[in-house]
Short mmCIF file of C-alpha atoms in Angstrom, two decimals:
data_model
loop_
_atom_site.label_atom_id
_atom_site.label_comp_id
_atom_site.label_asym_id
_atom_site.label_seq_id
_atom_site.Cartn_x
_atom_site.Cartn_y
_atom_site.Cartn_z
CA MET N 1 24.52 13.80 -4.26
CA ALA N 2 22.44 15.60 -1.62
CA ALA N 3 22.15 18.69 -3.83
CA ALA N 4 20.99 16.56 -6.75
CA LEU N 5 18.35 14.88 -4.61
CA ALA N 6 17.14 18.26 -3.32
CA GLN N 7 16.80 19.58 -6.89
CA SER N 8 14.69 16.54 -7.81
CA TRP N 9 12.00 17.56 -5.31
CA THR N 10 10.03 20.11 -7.30
CA CYS N 11 6.90 21.83 -6.04
CA SER N 12 4.70 19.88 -8.45
CA LEU N 13 6.08 16.52 -7.29
CA VAL N 14 5.59 17.43 -3.64
CA VAL N 15 2.02 18.65 -4.19
CA ALA N 16 1.13 15.61 -6.33
CA SER N 17 2.44 13.19 -3.71
CA LEU N 18 0.79 14.96 -0.77
CA VAL N 19 -2.58 15.51 -2.44
CA GLY N 20 -2.58 12.03 -3.98
CA ALA N 21 -1.72 10.31 -0.70
CA PHE N 22 -4.05 12.44 1.45
CA GLY N 23 -7.09 11.43 -0.60
CA SER N 24 -5.98 7.81 -1.03
CA SER N 25 -3.59 5.97 1.32
CA PHE N 26 -4.52 8.28 4.23
CA LEU N 27 -8.12 7.07 3.97
CA TYR N 28 -6.97 3.44 3.89
CA GLY N 29 -5.01 3.90 7.13
CA TYR N 30 -7.82 5.91 8.72
CA ASN N 31 -10.36 3.17 8.03
CA LEU N 32 -8.08 0.53 9.54
CA SER N 33 -8.21 2.20 12.96
CA VAL N 34 -11.40 4.26 13.02
CA VAL N 35 -13.69 1.33 13.93
CA ASN N 36 -11.80 0.50 17.15
CA ALA N 37 -12.89 3.35 19.43
CA PRO N 38 -16.66 3.32 18.69
CA THR N 39 -16.96 -0.50 18.83
CA PRO N 40 -19.21 -0.62 21.93
CA TYR N 41 -21.45 2.14 20.59
CA ILE N 42 -21.79 0.49 17.18
CA LYS N 43 -22.68 -2.83 18.81
CA ALA N 44 -25.27 -1.05 20.93
CA PHE N 45 -26.67 0.52 17.75
CA TYR N 46 -26.91 -2.95 16.17
CA ASN N 47 -28.73 -4.26 19.26
CA ASP N 48 -31.18 -1.34 19.42
CA THR N 49 -31.97 -1.62 15.70
CA TRP N 50 -32.52 -5.39 16.00
CA GLU N 51 -34.77 -4.99 19.03
CA ARG N 52 -36.85 -2.30 17.32
CA ARG N 53 -37.34 -4.52 14.26
CA HIS N 54 -37.86 -7.91 15.92
CA GLY N 55 -39.12 -7.05 19.39
CA HIS N 56 -36.26 -8.74 21.25
CA PRO N 57 -32.53 -8.08 21.77
CA ILE N 58 -30.03 -9.57 19.38
CA ASP N 59 -28.32 -12.76 20.59
CA SER N 60 -24.58 -12.65 21.17
CA ASP N 61 -23.67 -14.98 18.29
CA THR N 62 -25.59 -12.91 15.74
CA LEU N 63 -24.05 -9.71 17.12
CA THR N 64 -20.56 -11.21 16.86
CA LEU N 65 -21.28 -12.29 13.29
CA LEU N 66 -22.55 -8.84 12.30
CA TRP N 67 -19.52 -7.16 13.85
CA SER N 68 -17.12 -9.59 12.17
CA VAL N 69 -18.79 -8.88 8.81
CA THR N 70 -18.53 -5.13 9.46
CA VAL N 71 -14.79 -5.37 10.06
CA SER N 72 -13.83 -7.99 7.47
CA ILE N 73 -15.98 -6.73 4.59
CA PHE N 74 -13.49 -3.87 4.22
CA ALA N 75 -10.94 -6.42 2.93
CA ILE N 76 -13.49 -7.98 0.56
CA GLY N 77 -14.20 -4.54 -0.87
CA GLY N 78 -10.46 -3.98 -1.22
CA LEU N 79 -10.17 -7.12 -3.33
CA PHE N 80 -13.00 -5.93 -5.60
CA GLY N 81 -11.30 -2.54 -5.94
CA THR N 82 -7.99 -4.14 -6.86
CA LEU N 83 -9.61 -6.20 -9.62
CA MET N 84 -11.21 -3.03 -11.05
CA VAL N 85 -8.00 -1.03 -11.30
CA LYS N 86 -6.73 -2.29 -14.64
CA LEU N 87 -10.00 -1.63 -16.47
CA ILE N 88 -10.52 1.82 -14.93
CA GLY N 89 -6.86 2.78 -15.30
CA LYS N 90 -6.73 1.80 -18.96
CA VAL N 91 -9.66 4.08 -19.79
CA LEU N 92 -9.07 6.97 -17.39
CA GLY N 93 -5.34 6.92 -16.63
CA ARG N 94 -3.68 7.17 -13.23
CA LYS N 95 -4.79 10.66 -12.23
CA TYR N 96 -8.42 10.36 -13.26
CA THR N 97 -8.68 6.93 -11.63
CA LEU N 98 -7.74 8.60 -8.33
CA LEU N 99 -10.26 11.38 -8.98
CA VAL N 100 -13.14 9.01 -9.81
CA ASN N 101 -12.22 6.93 -6.77
CA ASN N 102 -13.21 9.86 -4.55
CA GLY N 103 -16.82 9.13 -5.52
CA PHE N 104 -16.57 5.80 -3.67
CA ALA N 105 -15.14 7.52 -0.59
CA ILE N 106 -17.82 10.21 -0.49
CA ALA N 107 -20.65 7.68 -1.02
CA ALA N 108 -19.24 5.44 1.72
CA ALA N 109 -18.85 8.35 4.14
CA LEU N 110 -22.46 9.47 3.63
CA LEU N 111 -23.81 5.94 4.10
CA MET N 112 -21.86 5.30 7.30
CA ALA N 113 -22.40 8.75 8.80
CA CYS N 114 -26.18 8.59 8.21
CA SER N 115 -26.67 4.98 9.35
CA LEU N 116 -27.49 5.86 12.97
CA GLN N 117 -30.03 8.52 12.04
CA ALA N 118 -31.62 6.21 9.47
CA GLY N 119 -31.70 3.33 11.95
CA ALA N 120 -30.15 0.94 9.40
CA PHE N 121 -26.94 -0.85 10.35
CA GLU N 122 -26.87 -2.28 6.81
CA MET N 123 -25.82 1.19 5.63
CA LEU N 124 -22.72 0.97 7.82
CA ILE N 125 -21.80 -2.47 6.48
CA VAL N 126 -22.35 -1.43 2.84
CA GLY N 127 -20.36 1.75 3.50
CA ARG N 128 -17.44 -0.30 4.84
CA PHE N 129 -17.54 -2.45 1.70
CA ILE N 130 -17.51 0.62 -0.58
CA MET N 131 -14.69 2.11 1.48
CA GLY N 132 -12.78 -1.12 0.90
CA VAL N 133 -13.28 -0.71 -2.86
CA ASP N 134 -11.83 2.79 -2.51
CA GLY N 135 -8.84 1.36 -0.62
CA GLY N 136 -8.24 -1.36 -3.20
CA ILE N 137 -8.16 1.17 -6.03
CA SER N 138 -6.04 3.62 -4.02
CA LEU N 139 -3.31 1.15 -3.09
CA SER N 140 -2.82 0.26 -6.75
CA ALA N 141 -3.41 3.54 -8.60
CA LEU N 142 -1.51 5.81 -6.19
CA PRO N 143 1.80 3.83 -6.15
CA MET N 144 1.61 3.55 -9.96
CA TYR N 145 1.08 7.31 -10.30
CA LEU N 146 3.88 8.26 -7.87
CA ASN N 147 6.23 5.69 -9.40
CA GLU N 148 5.69 7.01 -12.93
CA ILE N 149 6.00 10.74 -12.18
CA SER N 150 9.18 10.57 -10.09
CA PRO N 151 12.82 10.67 -11.25
CA LYS N 152 14.69 7.46 -10.45
CA GLU N 153 16.89 9.37 -7.96
CA ILE N 154 13.95 9.90 -5.56
CA ARG N 155 11.57 7.16 -6.70
CA GLY N 156 11.85 5.34 -3.37
CA SER N 157 11.38 8.44 -1.21
CA LEU N 158 8.38 9.60 -3.22
CA GLY N 159 6.91 6.11 -3.17
CA GLN N 160 7.29 5.98 0.60
CA VAL N 161 4.76 8.83 0.85
CA THR N 162 2.09 6.13 0.38
CA ALA N 163 3.20 4.37 3.58
CA ILE N 164 3.70 7.62 5.51
CA PHE N 165 0.10 8.66 4.88
CA ILE N 166 -1.21 5.20 5.79
CA CYS N 167 0.48 5.68 9.18
CA ILE N 168 -0.83 9.24 9.51
CA GLY N 169 -4.31 7.92 8.70
CA VAL N 170 -4.05 5.24 11.41
CA PHE N 171 -2.87 7.86 13.92
CA THR N 172 -5.68 10.27 12.95
CA GLY N 173 -8.27 7.53 13.42
CA GLN N 174 -6.89 6.82 16.90
CA LEU N 175 -6.80 10.53 17.76
CA LEU N 176 -10.31 11.41 16.60
CA GLY N 177 -11.61 8.29 18.38
CA LEU N 178 -10.71 9.71 21.80
CA PRO N 179 -13.75 10.43 24.02
CA GLU N 180 -12.88 14.16 24.14
CA LEU N 181 -13.22 14.36 20.35
CA LEU N 182 -15.56 12.12 18.34
CA GLY N 183 -15.33 8.82 20.24
CA LYS N 184 -18.60 9.34 22.12
CA GLU N 185 -22.00 7.66 21.77
CA SER N 186 -23.58 10.81 20.35
CA THR N 187 -20.82 11.66 17.88
CA TRP N 188 -19.40 8.35 16.57
CA PRO N 189 -21.12 8.69 13.14
CA TYR N 190 -19.03 11.82 12.54
CA LEU N 191 -15.91 9.64 12.69
CA PHE N 192 -17.05 8.21 9.37
CA GLY N 193 -18.33 11.53 8.01
CA VAL N 194 -14.80 12.96 8.31
CA ILE N 195 -13.82 10.76 5.35
CA VAL N 196 -15.33 13.28 2.92
CA VAL N 197 -12.71 15.92 3.80
CA PRO N 198 -9.61 14.22 2.25
CA ALA N 199 -11.73 13.06 -0.69
CA LEU N 200 -12.92 16.60 -1.42
CA VAL N 201 -9.42 18.05 -1.01
CA GLN N 202 -8.09 15.62 -3.62
CA LEU N 203 -11.10 16.18 -5.86
CA VAL N 204 -10.49 19.94 -6.10
CA SER N 205 -6.65 19.82 -6.16
CA LEU N 206 -5.54 16.92 -8.34
CA PRO N 207 -7.15 18.20 -11.60
CA PHE N 208 -4.55 21.01 -11.69
CA LEU N 209 -1.67 18.49 -11.87
CA PRO N 210 -0.61 16.57 -14.99
CA GLU N 211 -1.29 12.93 -15.80
CA SER N 212 1.53 10.40 -15.53
CA PRO N 213 3.94 11.18 -18.40
CA ARG N 214 4.65 7.47 -18.93
CA TYR N 215 0.93 6.77 -19.27
CA LEU N 216 0.63 9.60 -21.81
CA LEU N 217 3.66 8.42 -23.75
CA PHE N 218 3.06 4.68 -23.83
CA GLU N 219 -0.70 4.23 -23.61
CA LYS N 220 -2.07 7.46 -25.11
CA HIS N 221 0.78 7.94 -27.63
CA ASP N 222 0.87 11.63 -26.65
CA LYS N 223 4.56 12.49 -26.78
CA ALA N 224 3.94 16.25 -26.57
CA GLY N 225 1.70 15.79 -23.52
CA ALA N 226 4.27 13.51 -21.91
CA GLU N 227 7.05 16.07 -22.43
CA LYS N 228 4.87 18.80 -20.91
CA ALA N 229 4.09 16.57 -17.91
CA PHE N 230 7.80 15.80 -17.46
CA GLN N 231 8.55 19.54 -17.59
CA THR N 232 5.94 20.28 -14.93
CA PHE N 233 7.01 17.52 -12.55
CA LEU N 234 10.76 17.97 -13.02
CA GLY N 235 10.70 21.77 -13.09
CA LYS N 236 12.88 22.21 -16.19
CA GLU N 237 12.46 22.80 -19.91
CA ASP N 238 14.92 20.24 -21.28
CA VAL N 239 13.48 16.82 -20.54
CA SER N 240 15.00 15.01 -23.53
CA ARG N 241 17.06 12.76 -21.26
CA GLU N 242 13.99 11.68 -19.30
CA VAL N 243 11.99 11.04 -22.48
CA ASP N 244 14.86 9.02 -23.99
CA GLU N 245 15.18 7.05 -20.75
CA ALA N 246 11.46 6.30 -20.85
CA LEU N 247 11.66 5.23 -24.48
CA ALA N 248 14.62 2.99 -23.66
CA GLU N 249 12.29 1.02 -21.40
CA SER N 250 10.55 -0.14 -24.53
CA ARG N 251 10.96 1.44 -27.95
CA VAL N 252 7.81 -0.16 -29.28
CA GLN N 253 5.61 0.47 -26.27
CA ARG N 254 2.92 2.27 -28.25
CA ASN N 255 2.15 -0.92 -30.14
CA ILE N 256 2.31 -3.19 -27.10
CA ARG N 257 -1.06 -3.86 -25.52
CA LEU N 258 -1.46 -4.19 -21.77
CA VAL N 259 -0.87 -7.76 -20.67
CA SER N 260 -3.50 -9.67 -18.73
CA VAL N 261 -2.87 -11.18 -15.31
CA LEU N 262 -2.74 -14.66 -16.84
CA GLU N 263 -0.22 -13.53 -19.46
CA LEU N 264 1.90 -11.93 -16.76
CA LEU N 265 1.89 -15.11 -14.67
CA ARG N 266 2.87 -17.19 -17.72
CA SER N 267 5.64 -14.87 -18.92
CA PRO N 268 9.12 -16.40 -18.34
CA PHE N 269 10.68 -12.91 -18.49
CA VAL N 270 9.10 -11.76 -15.19
CA ARG N 271 8.70 -15.06 -13.32
CA TRP N 272 10.91 -14.08 -10.37
CA GLN N 273 9.57 -10.53 -10.26
CA VAL N 274 6.03 -11.88 -9.85
CA LEU N 275 7.13 -14.41 -7.23
CA THR N 276 9.00 -11.71 -5.29
CA VAL N 277 5.95 -9.41 -5.33
CA VAL N 278 3.75 -12.27 -4.07
CA VAL N 279 6.21 -13.07 -1.25
CA THR N 280 6.59 -9.38 -0.36
CA MET N 281 2.85 -8.71 -0.17
CA ALA N 282 2.14 -11.93 1.74
CA CYS N 283 4.84 -11.09 4.31
CA TYR N 284 3.47 -7.52 4.50
CA GLN N 285 0.14 -8.82 5.81
CA LEU N 286 1.22 -12.08 7.53
CA CYS N 287 4.18 -10.68 9.49
CA GLY N 288 2.10 -10.25 12.66
CA LEU N 289 1.42 -6.54 13.01
CA ASN N 290 -2.31 -7.22 13.32
CA ALA N 291 -1.53 -9.53 16.25
CA ILE N 292 0.36 -6.69 17.91
CA TRP N 293 -2.76 -4.49 17.83
CA PHE N 294 -4.75 -7.36 19.36
CA TYR N 295 -2.41 -7.61 22.36
CA THR N 296 -1.62 -3.92 22.87
CA SER N 297 -4.40 -3.12 25.34
CA SER N 298 -3.80 -6.19 27.51
CA ILE N 299 -0.04 -5.60 27.60
CA PHE N 300 -0.53 -1.97 28.58
CA GLY N 301 -3.00 -3.09 31.26
CA ASN N 302 -0.53 -5.63 32.68
CA ALA N 303 2.05 -2.85 32.92
CA GLY N 304 -0.24 -1.10 35.40
CA ILE N 305 -1.71 1.52 33.08
CA PRO N 306 -5.33 2.31 34.09
CA PRO N 307 -7.88 1.15 31.48
CA GLU N 308 -9.18 4.68 30.93
CA LYS N 309 -5.66 5.84 30.04
CA ILE N 310 -4.87 3.05 27.59
CA PRO N 311 -6.43 4.82 24.52
CA TYR N 312 -4.09 7.76 25.10
CA ILE N 313 -1.04 5.52 25.50
CA THR N 314 -2.07 3.67 22.33
CA LEU N 315 -1.58 6.94 20.47
CA SER N 316 2.15 6.41 21.00
CA THR N 317 2.00 3.39 18.69
CA GLY N 318 0.46 5.52 15.93
CA GLY N 319 3.11 8.18 16.52
CA ILE N 320 5.91 5.60 16.32
CA GLU N 321 4.43 4.28 13.07
CA THR N 322 4.43 7.72 11.50
CA LEU N 323 7.95 8.65 12.65
CA ALA N 324 9.39 5.33 11.44
CA ALA N 325 7.73 5.72 8.02
CA ILE N 326 9.11 9.27 7.69
CA PHE N 327 12.57 8.00 8.69
CA SER N 328 12.34 5.35 5.98
CA GLY N 329 11.38 7.97 3.40
CA LEU N 330 14.42 10.06 4.35
CA VAL N 331 17.01 7.25 4.18
CA ILE N 332 15.65 4.91 1.49
CA GLU N 333 17.65 6.56 -1.29
CA ARG N 334 20.83 6.35 0.79
CA LEU N 335 20.48 2.85 2.24
CA GLY N 336 18.42 1.23 -0.51
CA ARG N 337 15.39 -1.07 -0.46
CA ARG N 338 17.19 -4.32 0.44
CA PRO N 339 18.69 -3.26 3.81
CA LEU N 340 15.45 -1.67 5.01
CA LEU N 341 13.33 -4.65 3.99
CA ILE N 342 15.67 -7.37 5.25
CA GLY N 343 16.59 -5.43 8.38
CA GLY N 344 12.95 -4.63 9.14
CA PHE N 345 11.83 -8.25 8.97
CA GLY N 346 14.94 -9.38 10.88
CA LEU N 347 14.30 -6.94 13.73
CA MET N 348 10.64 -7.96 13.85
CA ALA N 349 11.58 -11.64 14.13
CA LEU N 350 14.08 -10.91 16.93
CA PHE N 351 11.64 -8.87 19.02
CA PHE N 352 8.75 -11.27 18.38
CA GLY N 353 10.95 -13.87 20.06
CA ILE N 354 11.72 -11.55 22.99
CA LEU N 355 8.04 -10.60 23.26
CA THR N 356 7.07 -14.29 23.50
CA ILE N 357 9.48 -14.67 26.43
CA THR N 358 8.30 -11.51 28.23
CA LEU N 359 4.61 -12.40 27.86
CA THR N 360 5.28 -15.92 29.17
CA LEU N 361 7.20 -14.58 32.19
CA GLN N 362 5.22 -11.36 32.76
CA ASP N 363 4.03 -12.44 36.23
CA ARG N 364 7.57 -13.15 37.46
CA ALA N 365 8.62 -9.51 37.90
CA THR N 366 6.94 -6.10 37.81
CA TRP N 367 9.35 -4.72 35.18
CA ILE N 368 8.74 -7.44 32.57
CA PRO N 369 5.46 -5.94 31.20
CA TYR N 370 7.37 -2.72 30.48
CA LEU N 371 9.85 -4.74 28.43
CA SER N 372 6.85 -6.08 26.50
CA ILE N 373 5.82 -2.50 25.71
CA VAL N 374 9.32 -1.76 24.40
CA CYS N 375 9.11 -4.87 22.19
CA ILE N 376 5.77 -3.71 20.76
CA LEU N 377 7.12 -0.27 19.90
CA VAL N 378 10.29 -1.70 18.30
CA ILE N 379 8.25 -4.17 16.22
CA ILE N 380 5.99 -1.37 14.98
CA ALA N 381 8.98 0.85 14.17
CA ALA N 382 10.77 -2.01 12.37
CA PHE N 383 7.69 -2.73 10.27
CA CYS N 384 7.09 0.88 9.24
CA SER N 385 10.75 1.59 8.49
CA GLY N 386 10.81 -0.96 5.66
CA PRO N 387 8.21 -3.73 5.24
CA GLY N 388 5.35 -1.25 5.70
CA GLY N 389 5.95 0.74 2.52
CA ILE N 390 8.59 -0.82 0.29
CA PRO N 391 6.28 -3.57 -1.11
CA PHE N 392 4.26 -0.92 -2.96
CA ILE N 393 7.45 0.67 -4.31
CA LEU N 394 8.89 -2.62 -5.55
CA THR N 395 5.70 -3.57 -7.38
CA GLY N 396 5.99 -0.41 -9.45
CA GLU N 397 9.74 -0.79 -10.03
CA PHE N 398 9.83 -4.45 -11.09
CA PHE N 399 7.58 -4.14 -14.14
CA GLN N 400 7.48 -2.17 -17.34
CA GLN N 401 4.54 -0.05 -18.42
CA SER N 402 2.48 -2.73 -20.19
CA GLN N 403 2.89 -5.14 -17.25
CA ARG N 404 2.39 -2.74 -14.36
CA PRO N 405 -1.45 -2.73 -14.07
CA ALA N 406 -1.58 -6.54 -14.11
CA ALA N 407 1.27 -6.66 -11.56
CA PHE N 408 -0.65 -4.39 -9.19
CA ILE N 409 -3.71 -6.63 -9.55
CA VAL N 410 -1.57 -9.62 -8.49
CA ALA N 411 -0.01 -7.67 -5.62
CA GLY N 412 -3.33 -6.24 -4.47
CA THR N 413 -5.07 -9.62 -4.62
CA VAL N 414 -2.37 -11.22 -2.45
CA ASN N 415 -2.48 -8.21 -0.11
CA TRP N 416 -6.24 -8.27 0.47
CA LEU N 417 -6.60 -12.07 0.59
CA SER N 418 -3.78 -12.22 3.16
CA ASN N 419 -5.47 -9.43 5.13
CA PHE N 420 -8.73 -11.38 5.12
CA ALA N 421 -6.95 -14.62 6.08
CA VAL N 422 -5.28 -12.97 9.06
CA GLY N 423 -8.60 -11.60 10.30
CA LEU N 424 -10.24 -14.98 9.86
CA LEU N 425 -7.51 -17.26 11.22
CA PHE N 426 -5.77 -15.18 13.89
CA PRO N 427 -8.45 -15.70 16.60
CA PHE N 428 -8.02 -19.47 16.20
CA ILE N 429 -4.21 -19.23 16.21
CA GLN N 430 -4.31 -17.04 19.29
CA LYS N 431 -6.73 -19.39 21.07
CA SER N 432 -4.60 -22.44 20.30
CA LEU N 433 -1.12 -21.01 20.92
CA ASP N 434 -1.82 -18.03 23.19
CA THR N 435 1.32 -15.89 23.44
CA TYR N 436 3.32 -18.46 21.47
CA CYS N 437 1.44 -17.30 18.35
CA PHE N 438 4.18 -14.69 17.94
CA LEU N 439 6.64 -17.48 17.11
CA VAL N 440 4.56 -18.19 13.98
CA PHE N 441 4.97 -14.59 12.90
CA ALA N 442 8.68 -14.64 13.77
CA ALA N 443 9.10 -17.64 11.46
CA ILE N 444 7.28 -15.79 8.63
CA CYS N 445 9.53 -12.73 9.12
CA ILE N 446 12.68 -14.91 9.06
CA ALA N 447 11.51 -16.71 5.91
CA GLY N 448 10.83 -13.37 4.23
CA ALA N 449 14.21 -11.91 5.23
CA VAL N 450 16.07 -14.99 3.94
CA TYR N 451 14.18 -14.92 0.64
CA PHE N 452 14.93 -11.22 0.08
CA TYR N 453 18.59 -11.71 0.98
CA PHE N 454 19.09 -14.31 -1.73
CA VAL N 455 16.64 -13.12 -4.41
CA LEU N 456 15.94 -9.38 -4.19
CA PRO N 457 18.29 -7.12 -6.20
CA GLU N 458 18.83 -3.54 -5.13
CA THR N 459 16.61 -1.24 -7.23
CA LYS N 460 17.83 2.10 -5.87
CA ASN N 461 18.63 4.63 -8.61
CA ARG N 462 18.13 2.07 -11.39
CA THR N 463 16.02 2.39 -14.51
CA TYR N 464 13.22 -0.10 -15.17
CA THR N 465 15.31 -1.77 -17.86
CA GLU N 466 18.29 -2.17 -15.50
CA ILE N 467 16.05 -3.73 -12.85
CA SER N 468 14.63 -6.12 -15.45
CA GLN N 469 18.16 -7.09 -16.48
CA ALA N 470 19.07 -7.75 -12.83
CA PHE N 471 16.38 -10.44 -12.77
CA ALA N 472 17.22 -11.80 -16.25
CA LYS N 473 19.87 -14.28 -15.06
CA ARG N 474 17.52 -15.78 -12.48
CA ASN N 475 14.67 -15.87 -15.01
CA LYS N 476 17.03 -17.44 -17.57
CA ALA N 477 15.38 -15.22 -20.19
CA ASN N 478 15.86 -11.69 -21.49
CA PRO N 479 12.78 -9.70 -22.53
CA PRO N 480 12.93 -9.23 -26.32
CA ASP N 481 12.75 -5.46 -26.14
CA GLU N 482 15.87 -5.37 -23.97
CA LYS N 483 17.86 -6.95 -26.79
CA MET N 484 16.67 -4.22 -29.08
CA ASP N 485 17.61 -1.56 -26.49
CA SER N 486 21.09 -3.06 -26.29
CA ALA N 487 21.39 -2.85 -30.07
CA VAL N 488 20.31 0.78 -29.98
CA THR N 489 22.85 1.49 -27.27
CA ASP N 490 25.59 -0.12 -29.37
CA GLU N 491 24.62 2.01 -32.35
CA LYS N 492 24.87 5.13 -30.21
CA THR N 493 28.27 4.02 -28.95
CA ASN N 494 29.53 3.40 -32.48
CA GLY N 495 28.31 6.78 -33.66
CA ARG N 496 25.53 5.44 -35.87
CA PRO N 497 22.21 7.33 -35.75
CA GLU N 498 19.39 6.01 -33.61
CA PRO N 499 16.31 4.79 -35.54
CA ASP N 500 13.45 7.23 -35.67
CA PHE N 501 10.97 6.49 -32.89
CA SER N 502 7.78 6.95 -34.87
CA SER N 503 8.95 4.87 -37.82
CA THR N 504 10.07 2.09 -35.48
CA LEU N 505 6.62 2.04 -34.00
CA ASP N 506 4.90 1.85 -37.34
CA ASN N 507 6.99 -1.09 -38.50
CA CYS N 508 6.33 -3.27 -35.47
CA PRO N 509 3.53 -5.79 -34.87
CA LYS N 510 0.40 -4.25 -33.47
CA SER N 511 -0.34 -6.75 -30.72
CA ARG N 512 3.03 -7.61 -29.27
CA ILE N 513 3.15 -8.45 -25.57
CA VAL N 514 6.09 -7.83 -23.27
#
């Protein structure tokens, strides 16, 4: 088993995952954390610009509004990017969508890095929006690309690279934001200029790697190109088994047009897959990790850590994130998706409860704040070991080729709207409930864990058709192409020849929808 898994990791797969993630999910994680360190300097820049234009300092309410827009507009841009993915991906494919997306990253980096010198804070806000568009496209196109190029034996591990690089991006943003590096008043624009480096690396590296073989086979009808891509990614000449497995997903895929979001939502064959993706993505954003970042500094301060040392201690949270995500990538093909997802949310719920108790009683004993720190680190580790990356993997695994772009639009929309809702509502929840706000997140984690326990099938080492069949009983409907696949399988078993692929395609309706 271990030897087979090791053989599945070819050089091309490793390079594609690393280059793809470095120029995509890394930048998403980096932009989540990079605005934290220079906050006072950016607010001072807003005030100076306002005073120069209007002759008086900016009032506190307007400054708060501008800063809130600066932070939250990233999520709005992400939603726009998500809605663009299907159109761009249909025309350009997975690989070239990632390549074109680097143009958004480079434009955003230049706008934000030059905003101070130009004396225009609007450039920073627009840059954050464009960077959000880049993130929205990345978090849909990259998981689709990695999902479609990987053998089923390592599909989870390769998909987890997306989450690993999000965590590395968060950690890098925290690290470069230290005062000794770029987190100073004179150098904070360079924090945003750094964004061009991963974008340029991907721009010059990814063209040398093949397009997704499934995209070539099903959407471009290029069987020869798909076989060559399979050979490159799998590192072997005979890829007939992989091509046959792909064709078994849908033998008429070339004549099946991509479904729209509305058609996907109406389809009885994927009703529970769509619902599970919605629940997974909502729990991903609403499980309370953003609340943890809000309380981190105050909890560290209550533990007696000097304020000037807190940024360095906060690096430990980014390190824990990265290590937990790497751990998940190493064990996901052994343990499966279900245990990591259910266990992650269960652990989060447990330690949210403990954290509520320790924060309520933190003045009773000197050691209690240290217990709060342990709770924070465990919650972060639990999130990144499962809930932090598996949602993106499941979205790719649940749906067949014609449904996948629409599915990622649904998943991305829920993801970004939930992200925006948390940013908008959490201050009010925190003000009303104080430390008891963590009980709300514990309840969400418990609800998610219970749902996954009863509904989510294990997808480890299964083909797309097998996963679809696992949901068929709950959907009370079998996709029509699965019946045909079963018939083909029976013919093979009985020794009868399999119908010719090209002739089957030509005899089928031209606009069929799965």
